[in-house]
Structure formats: structure tokens, C-alpha cells
Amino acid sequence: MLDRLKEWARTLRIELYALYVAYRDPRVPWYARLMAACVVGYACSPVDLIPDPIPILGYLDDLIIVLLVFGSRSN
């Protein structure tokens, strides 16, 4: 399970870097840049909608945001 979690974290780091690169590309529309900036900023921010020490709910807000952004990317 720990290996799977490490792999997920590595993938997330790669995806966040890809969002950063897309943000810097002038061909990307402004609204996609804004979304990328918000997601990268939220992922790197120590501030959460729901604090992480709260069991299960603490990571739920992070999971929902990641799923919304990366899940919609496959369309």
C-alpha cells in the first residue's frame, strides 16, 4: 500500500508540473491558465478548505479538486 501511495504522489507531482508548464504556454487560453494557476496554488498551499487532521474529511477536499481537474482532462 505504501508503494502505491508513493506512486500516486509521484504522479501527482508530475501532473502539477504539467499544469505549470501549460500555464506558461502562450497558446493556452486564459481560462485554462486561470484554472491551472488555481489548482497548482491550492495544491501547494498549506491552507485547506477542510483541515487535514480531521479524519477522512481532511483529505476529501483535496481529492475532490484533484479528481475534478485531472478527471476532466481525459475528455
PDB file of N, CA and C in Angstrom:
ATOM      1  N   MET A   1       0.820  -1.189   0.000  1.00  0.00           N
ATOM      2  CA  MET A   1       0.000   0.000   0.000  1.00  0.00           C
ATOM      3  C   MET A   1       0.871   1.264   0.000  1.00  0.00           C
ATOM      4  N   LEU A   2       1.974   1.234   0.733  1.00  0.00           N
ATOM      5  CA  LEU A   2       2.856   2.392   0.791  1.00  0.00           C
ATOM      6  C   LEU A   2       3.482   2.670  -0.575  1.00  0.00           C
ATOM      7  N   ASP A   3       3.809   1.612  -1.303  1.00  0.00           N
ATOM      8  CA  ASP A   3       4.350   1.796  -2.655  1.00  0.00           C
ATOM      9  C   ASP A   3       3.326   2.437  -3.582  1.00  0.00           C
ATOM     10  N   ARG A   4       2.091   2.032  -3.454  1.00  0.00           N
ATOM     11  CA  ARG A   4       1.028   2.606  -4.275  1.00  0.00           C
ATOM     12  C   ARG A   4       0.818   4.088  -3.956  1.00  0.00           C
ATOM     13  N   LEU A   5       0.904   4.436  -2.685  1.00  0.00           N
ATOM     14  CA  LEU A   5       0.767   5.827  -2.265  1.00  0.00           C
ATOM     15  C   LEU A   5       1.933   6.671  -2.782  1.00  0.00           C
ATOM     16  N   LYS A   6       3.133   6.112  -2.731  1.00  0.00           N
ATOM     17  CA  LYS A   6       4.306   6.818  -3.261  1.00  0.00           C
ATOM     18  C   LYS A   6       4.173   7.033  -4.767  1.00  0.00           C
ATOM     19  N   GLU A   7       3.687   6.044  -5.469  1.00  0.00           N
ATOM     20  CA  GLU A   7       3.489   6.171  -6.912  1.00  0.00           C
ATOM     21  C   GLU A   7       2.438   7.228  -7.225  1.00  0.00           C
ATOM     22  N   TRP A   8       1.368   7.266  -6.452  1.00  0.00           N
ATOM     23  CA  TRP A   8       0.327   8.280  -6.636  1.00  0.00           C
ATOM     24  C   TRP A   8       0.894   9.675  -6.393  1.00  0.00           C
ATOM     25  N   ALA A   9       1.710   9.834  -5.353  1.00  0.00           N
ATOM     26  CA  ALA A   9       2.322  11.136  -5.061  1.00  0.00           C
ATOM     27  C   ALA A   9       3.270  11.550  -6.180  1.00  0.00           C
ATOM     28  N   ARG A  10       4.015  10.623  -6.724  1.00  0.00           N
ATOM     29  CA  ARG A  10       4.929  10.911  -7.831  1.00  0.00           C
ATOM     30  C   ARG A  10       4.139  11.340  -9.067  1.00  0.00           C
ATOM     31  N   THR A  11       3.053  10.655  -9.344  1.00  0.00           N
ATOM     32  CA  THR A  11       2.204  11.002 -10.481  1.00  0.00           C
ATOM     33  C   THR A  11       1.575  12.379 -10.288  1.00  0.00           C
ATOM     34  N   LEU A  12       1.138  12.652  -9.076  1.00  0.00           N
ATOM     35  CA  LEU A  12       0.548  13.959  -8.783  1.00  0.00           C
ATOM     36  C   LEU A  12       1.564  15.070  -8.999  1.00  0.00           C
ATOM     37  N   ARG A  13       2.793  14.847  -8.572  1.00  0.00           N
ATOM     38  CA  ARG A  13       3.836  15.854  -8.765  1.00  0.00           C
ATOM     39  C   ARG A  13       4.077  16.105 -10.248  1.00  0.00           C
ATOM     40  N   ILE A  14       4.077  15.064 -11.040  1.00  0.00           N
ATOM     41  CA  ILE A  14       4.267  15.199 -12.490  1.00  0.00           C
ATOM     42  C   ILE A  14       3.093  15.959 -13.105  1.00  0.00           C
ATOM     43  N   GLU A  15       1.885  15.635 -12.674  1.00  0.00           N
ATOM     44  CA  GLU A  15       0.694  16.305 -13.203  1.00  0.00           C
ATOM     45  C   GLU A  15       0.677  17.791 -12.831  1.00  0.00           C
ATOM     46  N   LEU A  16       1.080  18.104 -11.606  1.00  0.00           N
ATOM     47  CA  LEU A  16       1.135  19.504 -11.202  1.00  0.00           C
ATOM     48  C   LEU A  16       2.179  20.267 -12.010  1.00  0.00           C
ATOM     49  N   TYR A  17       3.298  19.629 -12.300  1.00  0.00           N
ATOM     50  CA  TYR A  17       4.312  20.271 -13.136  1.00  0.00           C
ATOM     51  C   TYR A  17       3.780  20.488 -14.556  1.00  0.00           C
ATOM     52  N   ALA A  18       3.024  19.527 -15.066  1.00  0.00           N
ATOM     53  CA  ALA A  18       2.428  19.671 -16.396  1.00  0.00           C
ATOM     54  C   ALA A  18       1.453  20.851 -16.424  1.00  0.00           C
ATOM     55  N   LEU A  19       0.697  21.027 -15.351  1.00  0.00           N
ATOM     56  CA  LEU A  19      -0.196  22.190 -15.269  1.00  0.00           C
ATOM     57  C   LEU A  19       0.599  23.490 -15.267  1.00  0.00           C
ATOM     58  N   TYR A  20       1.716  23.498 -14.562  1.00  0.00           N
ATOM     59  CA  TYR A  20       2.570  24.684 -14.525  1.00  0.00           C
ATOM     60  C   TYR A  20       3.105  25.004 -15.918  1.00  0.00           C
ATOM     61  N   VAL A  21       3.556  23.991 -16.635  1.00  0.00           N
ATOM     62  CA  VAL A  21       4.078  24.196 -17.993  1.00  0.00           C
ATOM     63  C   VAL A  21       2.970  24.692 -18.916  1.00  0.00           C
ATOM     64  N   ALA A  22       1.775  24.132 -18.783  1.00  0.00           N
ATOM     65  CA  ALA A  22       0.649  24.584 -19.597  1.00  0.00           C
ATOM     66  C   ALA A  22       0.307  26.038 -19.281  1.00  0.00           C
ATOM     67  N   TYR A  23       0.409  26.413 -18.023  1.00  0.00           N
ATOM     68  CA  TYR A  23       0.145  27.785 -17.628  1.00  0.00           C
ATOM     69  C   TYR A  23       1.113  28.753 -18.300  1.00  0.00           C
ATOM     70  N   ARG A  24       2.342  28.338 -18.465  1.00  0.00           N
ATOM     71  CA  ARG A  24       3.358  29.213 -19.042  1.00  0.00           C
ATOM     72  C   ARG A  24       3.299  29.273 -20.575  1.00  0.00           C
ATOM     73  N   ASP A  25       2.578  28.375 -21.202  1.00  0.00           N
ATOM     74  CA  ASP A  25       2.499  28.329 -22.665  1.00  0.00           C
ATOM     75  C   ASP A  25       1.535  29.410 -23.171  1.00  0.00           C
ATOM     76  N   PRO A  26       1.994  30.308 -24.039  1.00  0.00           N
ATOM     77  CA  PRO A  26       1.128  31.392 -24.518  1.00  0.00           C
ATOM     78  C   PRO A  26      -0.038  30.926 -25.398  1.00  0.00           C
ATOM     79  N   ARG A  27       0.016  29.702 -25.892  1.00  0.00           N
ATOM     80  CA  ARG A  27      -1.073  29.192 -26.743  1.00  0.00           C
ATOM     81  C   ARG A  27      -2.287  28.728 -25.945  1.00  0.00           C
ATOM     82  N   VAL A  28      -2.124  28.575 -24.647  1.00  0.00           N
ATOM     83  CA  VAL A  28      -3.210  28.096 -23.792  1.00  0.00           C
ATOM     84  C   VAL A  28      -4.174  29.254 -23.510  1.00  0.00           C
ATOM     85  N   PRO A  29      -5.493  29.036 -23.635  1.00  0.00           N
ATOM     86  CA  PRO A  29      -6.468  30.104 -23.375  1.00  0.00           C
ATOM     87  C   PRO A  29      -6.385  30.613 -21.937  1.00  0.00           C
ATOM     88  N   TRP A  30      -6.824  31.852 -21.731  1.00  0.00           N
ATOM     89  CA  TRP A  30      -6.707  32.486 -20.417  1.00  0.00           C
ATOM     90  C   TRP A  30      -7.468  31.729 -19.339  1.00  0.00           C
ATOM     91  N   TYR A  31      -8.649  31.172 -19.671  1.00  0.00           N
ATOM     92  CA  TYR A  31      -9.454  30.487 -18.658  1.00  0.00           C
ATOM     93  C   TYR A  31      -8.805  29.172 -18.224  1.00  0.00           C
ATOM     94  N   ALA A  32      -8.108  28.509 -19.143  1.00  0.00           N
ATOM     95  CA  ALA A  32      -7.382  27.291 -18.771  1.00  0.00           C
ATOM     96  C   ALA A  32      -6.169  27.646 -17.910  1.00  0.00           C
ATOM     97  N   ARG A  33      -5.537  28.774 -18.218  1.00  0.00           N
ATOM     98  CA  ARG A  33      -4.408  29.239 -17.403  1.00  0.00           C
ATOM     99  C   ARG A  33      -4.867  29.574 -15.988  1.00  0.00           C
ATOM    100  N   LEU A  34      -6.009  30.219 -15.896  1.00  0.00           N
ATOM    101  CA  LEU A  34      -6.536  30.577 -14.585  1.00  0.00           C
ATOM    102  C   LEU A  34      -6.827  29.321 -13.763  1.00  0.00           C
ATOM    103  N   MET A  35      -7.431  28.323 -14.374  1.00  0.00           N
ATOM    104  CA  MET A  35      -7.729  27.070 -13.686  1.00  0.00           C
ATOM    105  C   MET A  35      -6.440  26.370 -13.257  1.00  0.00           C
ATOM    106  N   ALA A  36      -5.460  26.344 -14.134  1.00  0.00           N
ATOM    107  CA  ALA A  36      -4.178  25.707 -13.804  1.00  0.00           C
ATOM    108  C   ALA A  36      -3.510  26.431 -12.642  1.00  0.00           C
ATOM    109  N   ALA A  37      -3.521  27.750 -12.650  1.00  0.00           N
ATOM    110  CA  ALA A  37      -2.910  28.524 -11.567  1.00  0.00           C
ATOM    111  C   ALA A  37      -3.626  28.263 -10.246  1.00  0.00           C
ATOM    112  N   CYS A  38      -4.941  28.186 -10.276  1.00  0.00           N
ATOM    113  CA  CYS A  38      -5.700  27.930  -9.054  1.00  0.00           C
ATOM    114  C   CYS A  38      -5.416  26.538  -8.489  1.00  0.00           C
ATOM    115  N   VAL A  39      -5.350  25.547  -9.347  1.00  0.00           N
ATOM    116  CA  VAL A  39      -5.116  24.179  -8.884  1.00  0.00           C
ATOM    117  C   VAL A  39      -3.709  24.028  -8.324  1.00  0.00           C
ATOM    118  N   VAL A  40      -2.710  24.547  -9.044  1.00  0.00           N
ATOM    119  CA  VAL A  40      -1.332  24.447  -8.556  1.00  0.00           C
ATOM    120  C   VAL A  40      -1.189  25.234  -7.252  1.00  0.00           C
ATOM    121  N   GLY A  41      -1.777  26.409  -7.198  1.00  0.00           N
ATOM    122  CA  GLY A  41      -1.719  27.201  -5.976  1.00  0.00           C
ATOM    123  C   GLY A  41      -2.381  26.506  -4.801  1.00  0.00           C
ATOM    124  N   TYR A  42      -3.525  25.895  -5.030  1.00  0.00           N
ATOM    125  CA  TYR A  42      -4.228  25.189  -3.955  1.00  0.00           C
ATOM    126  C   TYR A  42      -3.447  23.963  -3.511  1.00  0.00           C
ATOM    127  N   ALA A  43      -2.878  23.233  -4.468  1.00  0.00           N
ATOM    128  CA  ALA A  43      -2.130  22.020  -4.129  1.00  0.00           C
ATOM    129  C   ALA A  43      -0.874  22.343  -3.333  1.00  0.00           C
ATOM    130  N   CYS A  44      -0.260  23.482  -3.601  1.00  0.00           N
ATOM    131  CA  CYS A  44       0.971  23.867  -2.907  1.00  0.00           C
ATOM    132  C   CYS A  44       0.707  24.685  -1.648  1.00  0.00           C
ATOM    133  N   SER A  45      -0.511  25.102  -1.437  1.00  0.00           N
ATOM    134  CA  SER A  45      -0.852  25.962  -0.313  1.00  0.00           C
ATOM    135  C   SER A  45      -1.006  25.147   0.970  1.00  0.00           C
ATOM    136  N   PRO A  46      -0.552  25.690   2.085  1.00  0.00           N
ATOM    137  CA  PRO A  46      -0.767  24.998   3.362  1.00  0.00           C
ATOM    138  C   PRO A  46      -2.192  25.181   3.892  1.00  0.00           C
ATOM    139  N   VAL A  47      -2.977  26.035   3.234  1.00  0.00           N
ATOM    140  CA  VAL A  47      -4.347  26.298   3.664  1.00  0.00           C
ATOM    141  C   VAL A  47      -5.290  25.340   2.927  1.00  0.00           C
ATOM    142  N   ASP A  48      -6.162  24.690   3.661  1.00  0.00           N
ATOM    143  CA  ASP A  48      -7.141  23.764   3.088  1.00  0.00           C
ATOM    144  C   ASP A  48      -8.546  24.241   3.408  1.00  0.00           C
ATOM    145  N   LEU A  49      -9.486  23.807   2.595  1.00  0.00           N
ATOM    146  CA  LEU A  49     -10.891  24.081   2.910  1.00  0.00           C
ATOM    147  C   LEU A  49     -11.292  23.351   4.183  1.00  0.00           C
ATOM    148  N   ILE A  50     -10.845  22.110   4.293  1.00  0.00           N
ATOM    149  CA  ILE A  50     -11.080  21.301   5.486  1.00  0.00           C
ATOM    150  C   ILE A  50      -9.698  20.889   5.992  1.00  0.00           C
ATOM    151  N   PRO A  51      -9.355  21.174   7.254  1.00  0.00           N
ATOM    152  CA  PRO A  51      -8.017  20.825   7.757  1.00  0.00           C
ATOM    153  C   PRO A  51      -7.724  19.329   7.656  1.00  0.00           C
ATOM    154  N   ASP A  52      -6.488  18.983   7.283  1.00  0.00           N
ATOM    155  CA  ASP A  52      -6.103  17.590   7.086  1.00  0.00           C
ATOM    156  C   ASP A  52      -6.151  16.726   8.349  1.00  0.00           C
ATOM    157  N   PRO A  53      -5.940  17.268   9.562  1.00  0.00           N
ATOM    158  CA  PRO A  53      -6.014  16.404  10.747  1.00  0.00           C
ATOM    159  C   PRO A  53      -7.395  15.795  11.004  1.00  0.00           C
ATOM    160  N   ILE A  54      -8.435  16.336  10.399  1.00  0.00           N
ATOM    161  CA  ILE A  54      -9.774  15.751  10.567  1.00  0.00           C
ATOM    162  C   ILE A  54      -9.809  14.445   9.771  1.00  0.00           C
ATOM    163  N   PRO A  55     -10.062  13.314  10.450  1.00  0.00           N
ATOM    164  CA  PRO A  55     -10.025  12.021   9.763  1.00  0.00           C
ATOM    165  C   PRO A  55     -10.960  11.973   8.555  1.00  0.00           C
ATOM    166  N   ILE A  56     -10.490  11.441   7.488  1.00  0.00           N
ATOM    167  CA  ILE A  56     -11.171  11.222   6.211  1.00  0.00           C
ATOM    168  C   ILE A  56     -11.585  12.528   5.542  1.00  0.00           C
ATOM    169  N   LEU A  57     -12.307  13.384   6.228  1.00  0.00           N
ATOM    170  CA  LEU A  57     -12.773  14.631   5.617  1.00  0.00           C
ATOM    171  C   LEU A  57     -11.631  15.576   5.278  1.00  0.00           C
ATOM    172  N   GLY A  58     -10.530  15.482   6.025  1.00  0.00           N
ATOM    173  CA  GLY A  58      -9.403  16.374   5.796  1.00  0.00           C
ATOM    174  C   GLY A  58      -8.799  16.231   4.416  1.00  0.00           C
ATOM    175  N   TYR A  59      -8.802  15.028   3.882  1.00  0.00           N
ATOM    176  CA  TYR A  59      -8.240  14.793   2.554  1.00  0.00           C
ATOM    177  C   TYR A  59      -9.300  14.789   1.466  1.00  0.00           C
ATOM    178  N   LEU A  60     -10.550  14.834   1.852  1.00  0.00           N
ATOM    179  CA  LEU A  60     -11.639  14.776   0.884  1.00  0.00           C
ATOM    180  C   LEU A  60     -11.652  15.988  -0.034  1.00  0.00           C
ATOM    181  N   ASP A  61     -11.417  17.182   0.497  1.00  0.00           N
ATOM    182  CA  ASP A  61     -11.417  18.365  -0.361  1.00  0.00           C
ATOM    183  C   ASP A  61     -10.286  18.304  -1.381  1.00  0.00           C
ATOM    184  N   ASP A  62      -9.115  17.832  -0.956  1.00  0.00           N
ATOM    185  CA  ASP A  62      -8.001  17.686  -1.895  1.00  0.00           C
ATOM    186  C   ASP A  62      -8.337  16.669  -2.980  1.00  0.00           C
ATOM    187  N   LEU A  63      -8.906  15.556  -2.578  1.00  0.00           N
ATOM    188  CA  LEU A  63      -9.251  14.505  -3.528  1.00  0.00           C
ATOM    189  C   LEU A  63     -10.283  14.983  -4.539  1.00  0.00           C
ATOM    190  N   ILE A  64     -11.283  15.708  -4.083  1.00  0.00           N
ATOM    191  CA  ILE A  64     -12.327  16.192  -4.988  1.00  0.00           C
ATOM    192  C   ILE A  64     -11.744  17.149  -6.020  1.00  0.00           C
ATOM    193  N   ILE A  65     -10.894  18.062  -5.571  1.00  0.00           N
ATOM    194  CA  ILE A  65     -10.296  19.017  -6.515  1.00  0.00           C
ATOM    195  C   ILE A  65      -9.413  18.302  -7.524  1.00  0.00           C
ATOM    196  N   VAL A  66      -8.597  17.376  -7.059  1.00  0.00           N
ATOM    197  CA  VAL A  66      -7.727  16.635  -7.978  1.00  0.00           C
ATOM    198  C   VAL A  66      -8.554  15.832  -8.975  1.00  0.00           C
ATOM    199  N   LEU A  67      -9.597  15.164  -8.510  1.00  0.00           N
ATOM    200  CA  LEU A  67     -10.436  14.375  -9.417  1.00  0.00           C
ATOM    201  C   LEU A  67     -11.170  15.251 -10.422  1.00  0.00           C
ATOM    202  N   LEU A  68     -11.647  16.411  -9.989  1.00  0.00           N
ATOM    203  CA  LEU A  68     -12.336  17.307 -10.914  1.00  0.00           C
ATOM    204  C   LEU A  68     -11.407  17.797 -12.018  1.00  0.00           C
ATOM    205  N   VAL A  69     -10.222  18.165 -11.654  1.00  0.00           N
ATOM    206  CA  VAL A  69      -9.289  18.710 -12.639  1.00  0.00           C
ATOM    207  C   VAL A  69      -8.695  17.620 -13.520  1.00  0.00           C
ATOM    208  N   PHE A  70      -8.139  16.581 -12.902  1.00  0.00           N
ATOM    209  CA  PHE A  70      -7.482  15.552 -13.696  1.00  0.00           C
ATOM    210  C   PHE A  70      -8.481  14.616 -14.351  1.00  0.00           C
ATOM    211  N   GLY A  71      -9.660  14.456 -13.762  1.00  0.00           N
ATOM    212  CA  GLY A  71     -10.692  13.626 -14.370  1.00  0.00           C
ATOM    213  C   GLY A  71     -11.273  14.262 -15.615  1.00  0.00           C
ATOM    214  N   SER A  72     -11.423  15.581 -15.615  1.00  0.00           N
ATOM    215  CA  SER A  72     -11.974  16.285 -16.775  1.00  0.00           C
ATOM    216  C   SER A  72     -10.943  16.391 -17.898  1.00  0.00           C
ATOM    217  N   ARG A  73      -9.674  16.208 -17.579  1.00  0.00           N
ATOM    218  CA  ARG A  73      -8.606  16.314 -18.560  1.00  0.00           C
ATOM    219  C   ARG A  73      -8.681  15.197 -19.590  1.00  0.00           C
ATOM    220  N   SER A  74      -9.248  14.066 -19.253  1.00  0.00           N
ATOM    221  CA  SER A  74      -9.274  12.925 -20.168  1.00  0.00           C
ATOM    222  C   SER A  74     -10.332  13.069 -21.242  1.00  0.00           C
ATOM    223  N   ASN A  75     -11.198  14.063 -21.167  1.00  0.00           N
ATOM    224  CA  ASN A  75     -12.264  14.241 -22.175  1.00  0.00           C
ATOM    225  C   ASN A  75     -11.748  14.752 -23.461  1.00  0.00           C
TER     226      ASN A  75
END
